[in-house]
Tab-separated table of C-alpha atoms in Angstrom:
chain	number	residue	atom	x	y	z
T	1	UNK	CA	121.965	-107.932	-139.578
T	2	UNK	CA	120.566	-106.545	-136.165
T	3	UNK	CA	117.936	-105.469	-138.121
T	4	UNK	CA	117.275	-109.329	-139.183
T	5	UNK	CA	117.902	-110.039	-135.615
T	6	UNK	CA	115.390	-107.582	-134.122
T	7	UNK	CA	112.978	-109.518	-136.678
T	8	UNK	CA	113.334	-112.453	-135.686
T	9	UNK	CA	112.952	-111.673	-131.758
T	10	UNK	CA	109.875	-110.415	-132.658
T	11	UNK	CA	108.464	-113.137	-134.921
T	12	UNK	CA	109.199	-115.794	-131.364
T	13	UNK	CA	107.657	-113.650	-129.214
T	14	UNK	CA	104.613	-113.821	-130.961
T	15	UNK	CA	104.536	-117.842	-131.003
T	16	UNK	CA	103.282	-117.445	-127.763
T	17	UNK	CA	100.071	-118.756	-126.747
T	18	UNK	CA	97.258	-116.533	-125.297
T	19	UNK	CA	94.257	-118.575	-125.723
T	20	UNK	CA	94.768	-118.924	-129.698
T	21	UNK	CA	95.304	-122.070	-131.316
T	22	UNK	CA	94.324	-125.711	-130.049
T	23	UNK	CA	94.644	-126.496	-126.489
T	24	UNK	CA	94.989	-129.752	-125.224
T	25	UNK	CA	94.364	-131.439	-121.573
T	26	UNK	CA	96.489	-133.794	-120.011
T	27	UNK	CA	96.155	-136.252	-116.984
T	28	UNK	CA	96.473	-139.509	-115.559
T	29	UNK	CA	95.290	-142.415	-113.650
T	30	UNK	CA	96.732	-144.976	-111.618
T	31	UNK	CA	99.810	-143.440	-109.947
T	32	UNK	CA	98.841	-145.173	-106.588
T	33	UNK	CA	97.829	-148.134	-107.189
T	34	UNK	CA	100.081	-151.382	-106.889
T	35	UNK	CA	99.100	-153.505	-110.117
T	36	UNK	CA	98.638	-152.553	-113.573
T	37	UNK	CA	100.056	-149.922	-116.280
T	38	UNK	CA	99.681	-146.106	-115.860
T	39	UNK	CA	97.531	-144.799	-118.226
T	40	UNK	CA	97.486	-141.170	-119.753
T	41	UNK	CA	95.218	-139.396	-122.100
T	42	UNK	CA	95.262	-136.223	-124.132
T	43	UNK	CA	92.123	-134.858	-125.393
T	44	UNK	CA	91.629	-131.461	-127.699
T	45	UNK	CA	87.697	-130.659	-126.824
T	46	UNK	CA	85.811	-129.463	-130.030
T	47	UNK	CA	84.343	-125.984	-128.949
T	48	UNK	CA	81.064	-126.362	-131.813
T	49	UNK	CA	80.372	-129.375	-130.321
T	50	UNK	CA	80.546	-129.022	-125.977
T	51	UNK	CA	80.262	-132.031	-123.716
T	52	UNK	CA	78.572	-131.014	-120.734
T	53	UNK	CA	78.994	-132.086	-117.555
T	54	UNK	CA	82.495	-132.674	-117.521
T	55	UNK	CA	84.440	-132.892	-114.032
T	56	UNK	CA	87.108	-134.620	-112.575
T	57	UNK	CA	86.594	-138.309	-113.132
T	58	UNK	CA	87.274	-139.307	-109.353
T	59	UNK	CA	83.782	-136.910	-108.738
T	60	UNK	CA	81.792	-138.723	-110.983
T	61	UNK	CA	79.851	-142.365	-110.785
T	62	UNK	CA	81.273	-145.046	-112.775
T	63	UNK	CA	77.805	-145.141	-114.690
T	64	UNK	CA	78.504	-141.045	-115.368
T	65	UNK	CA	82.096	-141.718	-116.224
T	66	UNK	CA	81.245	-144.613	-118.885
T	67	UNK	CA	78.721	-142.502	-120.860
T	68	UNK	CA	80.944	-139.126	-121.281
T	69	UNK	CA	83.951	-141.604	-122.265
T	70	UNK	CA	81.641	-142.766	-125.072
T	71	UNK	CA	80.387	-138.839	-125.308
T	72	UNK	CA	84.035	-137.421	-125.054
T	73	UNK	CA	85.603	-139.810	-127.988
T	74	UNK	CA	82.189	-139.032	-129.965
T	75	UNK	CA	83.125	-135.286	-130.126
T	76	UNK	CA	86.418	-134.329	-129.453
T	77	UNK	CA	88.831	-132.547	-132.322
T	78	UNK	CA	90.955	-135.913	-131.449
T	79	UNK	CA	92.052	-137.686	-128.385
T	80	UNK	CA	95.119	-140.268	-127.734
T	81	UNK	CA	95.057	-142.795	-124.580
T	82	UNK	CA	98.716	-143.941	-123.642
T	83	UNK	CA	100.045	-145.563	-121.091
T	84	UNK	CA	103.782	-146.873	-119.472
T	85	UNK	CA	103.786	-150.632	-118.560
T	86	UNK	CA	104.596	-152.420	-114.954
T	87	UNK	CA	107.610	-153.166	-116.655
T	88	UNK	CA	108.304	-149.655	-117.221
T	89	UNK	CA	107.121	-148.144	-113.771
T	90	UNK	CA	109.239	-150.762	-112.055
T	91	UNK	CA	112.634	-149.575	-114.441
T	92	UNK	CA	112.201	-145.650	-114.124
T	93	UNK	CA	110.129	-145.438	-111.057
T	94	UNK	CA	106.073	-144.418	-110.923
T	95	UNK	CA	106.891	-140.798	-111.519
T	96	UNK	CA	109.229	-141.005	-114.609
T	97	UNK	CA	106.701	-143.429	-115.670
T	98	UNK	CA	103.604	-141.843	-115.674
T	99	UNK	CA	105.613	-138.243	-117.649
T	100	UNK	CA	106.393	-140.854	-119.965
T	101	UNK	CA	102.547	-142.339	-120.903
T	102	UNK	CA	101.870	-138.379	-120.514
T	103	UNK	CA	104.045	-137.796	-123.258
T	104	UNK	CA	103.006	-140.222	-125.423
T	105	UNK	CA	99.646	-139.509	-125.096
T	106	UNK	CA	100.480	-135.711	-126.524
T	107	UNK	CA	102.716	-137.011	-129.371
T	108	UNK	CA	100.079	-139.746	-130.416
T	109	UNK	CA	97.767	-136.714	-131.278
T	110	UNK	CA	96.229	-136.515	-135.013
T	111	UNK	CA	96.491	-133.211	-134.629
T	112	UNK	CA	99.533	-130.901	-132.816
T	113	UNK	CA	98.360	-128.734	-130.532
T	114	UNK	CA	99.535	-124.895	-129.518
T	115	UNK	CA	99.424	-125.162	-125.891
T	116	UNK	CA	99.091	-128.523	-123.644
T	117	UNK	CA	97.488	-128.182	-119.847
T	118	UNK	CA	98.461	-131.071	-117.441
T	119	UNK	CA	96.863	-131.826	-114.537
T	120	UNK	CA	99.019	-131.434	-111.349
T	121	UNK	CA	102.905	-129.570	-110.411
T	122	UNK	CA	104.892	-132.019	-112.876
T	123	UNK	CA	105.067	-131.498	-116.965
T	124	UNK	CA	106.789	-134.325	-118.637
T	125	UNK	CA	109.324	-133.256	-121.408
T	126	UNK	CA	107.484	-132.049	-124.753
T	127	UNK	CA	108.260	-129.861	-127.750
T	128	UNK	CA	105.047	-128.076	-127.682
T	129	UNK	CA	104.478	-125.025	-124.985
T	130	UNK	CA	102.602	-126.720	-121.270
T	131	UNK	CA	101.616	-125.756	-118.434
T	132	UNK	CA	100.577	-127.786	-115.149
T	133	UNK	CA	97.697	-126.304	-113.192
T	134	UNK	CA	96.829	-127.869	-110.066
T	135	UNK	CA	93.588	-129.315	-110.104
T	136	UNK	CA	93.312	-129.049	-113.429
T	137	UNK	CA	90.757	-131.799	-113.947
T	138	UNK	CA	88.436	-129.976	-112.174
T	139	UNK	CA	89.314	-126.235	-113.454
T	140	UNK	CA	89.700	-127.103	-117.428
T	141	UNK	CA	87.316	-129.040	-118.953
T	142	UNK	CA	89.699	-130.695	-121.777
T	143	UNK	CA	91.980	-131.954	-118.301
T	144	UNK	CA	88.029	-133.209	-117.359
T	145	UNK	CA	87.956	-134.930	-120.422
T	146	UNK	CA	91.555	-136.539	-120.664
T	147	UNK	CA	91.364	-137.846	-116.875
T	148	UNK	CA	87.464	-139.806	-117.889
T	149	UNK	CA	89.373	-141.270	-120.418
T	150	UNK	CA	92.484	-142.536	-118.545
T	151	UNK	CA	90.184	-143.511	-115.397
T	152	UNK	CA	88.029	-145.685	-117.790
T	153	UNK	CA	90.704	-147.562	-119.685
T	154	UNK	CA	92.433	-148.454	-116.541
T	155	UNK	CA	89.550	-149.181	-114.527
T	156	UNK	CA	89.034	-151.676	-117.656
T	157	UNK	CA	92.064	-153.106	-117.663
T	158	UNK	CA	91.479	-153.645	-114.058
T	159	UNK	CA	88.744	-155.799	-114.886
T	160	UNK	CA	90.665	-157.795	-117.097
T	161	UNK	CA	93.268	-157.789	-114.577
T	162	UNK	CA	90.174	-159.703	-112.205
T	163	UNK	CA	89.322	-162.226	-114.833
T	164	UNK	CA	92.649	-163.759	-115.065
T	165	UNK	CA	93.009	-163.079	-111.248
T	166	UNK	CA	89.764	-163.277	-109.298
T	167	UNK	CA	91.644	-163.908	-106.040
T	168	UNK	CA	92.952	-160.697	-106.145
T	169	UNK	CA	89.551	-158.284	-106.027
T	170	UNK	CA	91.093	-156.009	-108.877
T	171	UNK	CA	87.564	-155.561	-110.017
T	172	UNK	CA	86.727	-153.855	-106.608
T	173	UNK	CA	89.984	-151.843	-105.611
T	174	UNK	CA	91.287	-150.992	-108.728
T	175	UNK	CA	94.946	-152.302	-107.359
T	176	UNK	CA	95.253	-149.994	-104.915
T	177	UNK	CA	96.501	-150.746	-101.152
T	178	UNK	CA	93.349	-151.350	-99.779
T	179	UNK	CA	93.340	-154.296	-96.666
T	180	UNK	CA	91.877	-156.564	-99.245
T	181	UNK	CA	94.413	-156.307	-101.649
T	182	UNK	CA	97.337	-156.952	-99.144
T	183	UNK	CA	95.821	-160.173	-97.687
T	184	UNK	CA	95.554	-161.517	-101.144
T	185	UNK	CA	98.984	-160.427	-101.755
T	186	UNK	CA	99.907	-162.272	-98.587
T	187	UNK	CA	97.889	-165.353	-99.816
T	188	UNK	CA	98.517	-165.878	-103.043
T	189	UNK	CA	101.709	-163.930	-103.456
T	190	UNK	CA	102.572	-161.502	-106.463
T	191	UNK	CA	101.010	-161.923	-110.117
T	192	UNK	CA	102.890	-160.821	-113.154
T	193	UNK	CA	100.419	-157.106	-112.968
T	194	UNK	CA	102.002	-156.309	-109.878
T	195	UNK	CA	104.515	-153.230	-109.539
T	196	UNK	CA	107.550	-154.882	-107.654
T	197	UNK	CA	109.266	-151.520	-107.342
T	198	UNK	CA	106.173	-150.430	-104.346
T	199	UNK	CA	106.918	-151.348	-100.839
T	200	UNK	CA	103.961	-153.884	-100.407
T	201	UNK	CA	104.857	-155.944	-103.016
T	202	UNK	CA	108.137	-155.905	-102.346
T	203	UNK	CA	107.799	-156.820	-98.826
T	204	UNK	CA	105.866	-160.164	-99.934
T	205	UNK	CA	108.721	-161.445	-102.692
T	206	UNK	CA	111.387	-160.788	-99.958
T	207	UNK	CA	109.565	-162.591	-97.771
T	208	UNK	CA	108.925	-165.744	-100.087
């Protein structure tokens, strides 16, 4: 039996990764702002076929960022966008909230990866070996990739957000606290997109 045991110790120990096996990067967008879903993405990078210029998405020009979202989903082993809803944000708080589209965004991969890298100090719960490295989506290019794709979708949905609510200026500050934003707020009071966990908006239904 100790023997077995000895084995078996052995066998673990060499589960872990060392640069084998598929990687994949982790990140998010829209922690700040006060409207809209957090979105996640998990991308596993196909080494035979590189995407160059990858960098952290808040770096690059919207025109830049739209062309390697179409490059990145082009060439990329596979790739999963997920996000948590207002609902969601407003029930476990922004934090709990974003490890949650985080983790979905790693379990809705085709294909299960040895080692996950997440942007940032946090790692939401998984069953697969992670890391966080701080600014990670401008040190690891497959952290690159997954925050392009979470800054696109949400910047998308922010522009859907503007059509139904062209009061609001989603289209131009993305839902975040800019001066804009508030005075609409103040104006027109709180849509149905809006986070009423966050201060501002909370301030305005209390008010009403």
């Amino acid at each position: 039996m100790r023997s077995q045991k000895s084995s078996m110790a052995f066998e673990q120990l060499g589960l872990d990764w060392n640069g084998q096996g598929l990687m994949a990067g982790v990140d998010e967008a829209g922690r700040g702002p006060l409207a809209g879903p957090v979105v996640a993405a998990a991308v596993m990078l196909n080494d035979a076929e590189p995407v160059l210029g990858l960098a952290d998405s808040k770096v690059l020009t919207e025109k830049r960022r739209e062309r390697l979202f179409d490059e990145i989903r082009a060439k990329a082993l596979c790739f999963c966008i997920a996000e948590a809803s207002v609902e969601e944000i407003d029930r476990l708080n922004i934090l709990q909230a974003t490890m949650l589209a985080m983790r979905r965004a790693v379990e809705g991969l085709r294909l299960k990866p040895s080692m996950v890298l997440v942007d940032g100090n946090r790692l939401p719960i998984l069953k697969i070996a992670a890391e966080a490295i701080v600014k990670g989506d401008a040190k690891v290019p497959a952290i690159s990739a997954a925050s392009i794709l979470a800054k696109v979708t949400r910047d998308r949905q922010c522009l859907q957000m503007a059509e139904a609510y062209p009061d609001y200026g989603f289209a131009k500050h993305k839902g975040y606290p800019t001066a804009e934003h508030l005075a609409a707020l103040q104006a027109h009071g709180v849509t149905p997109w809006h986070r009423r966990s966050f201060g501002p908006v909370r301030s305005v239904l209390e008010a009403k």
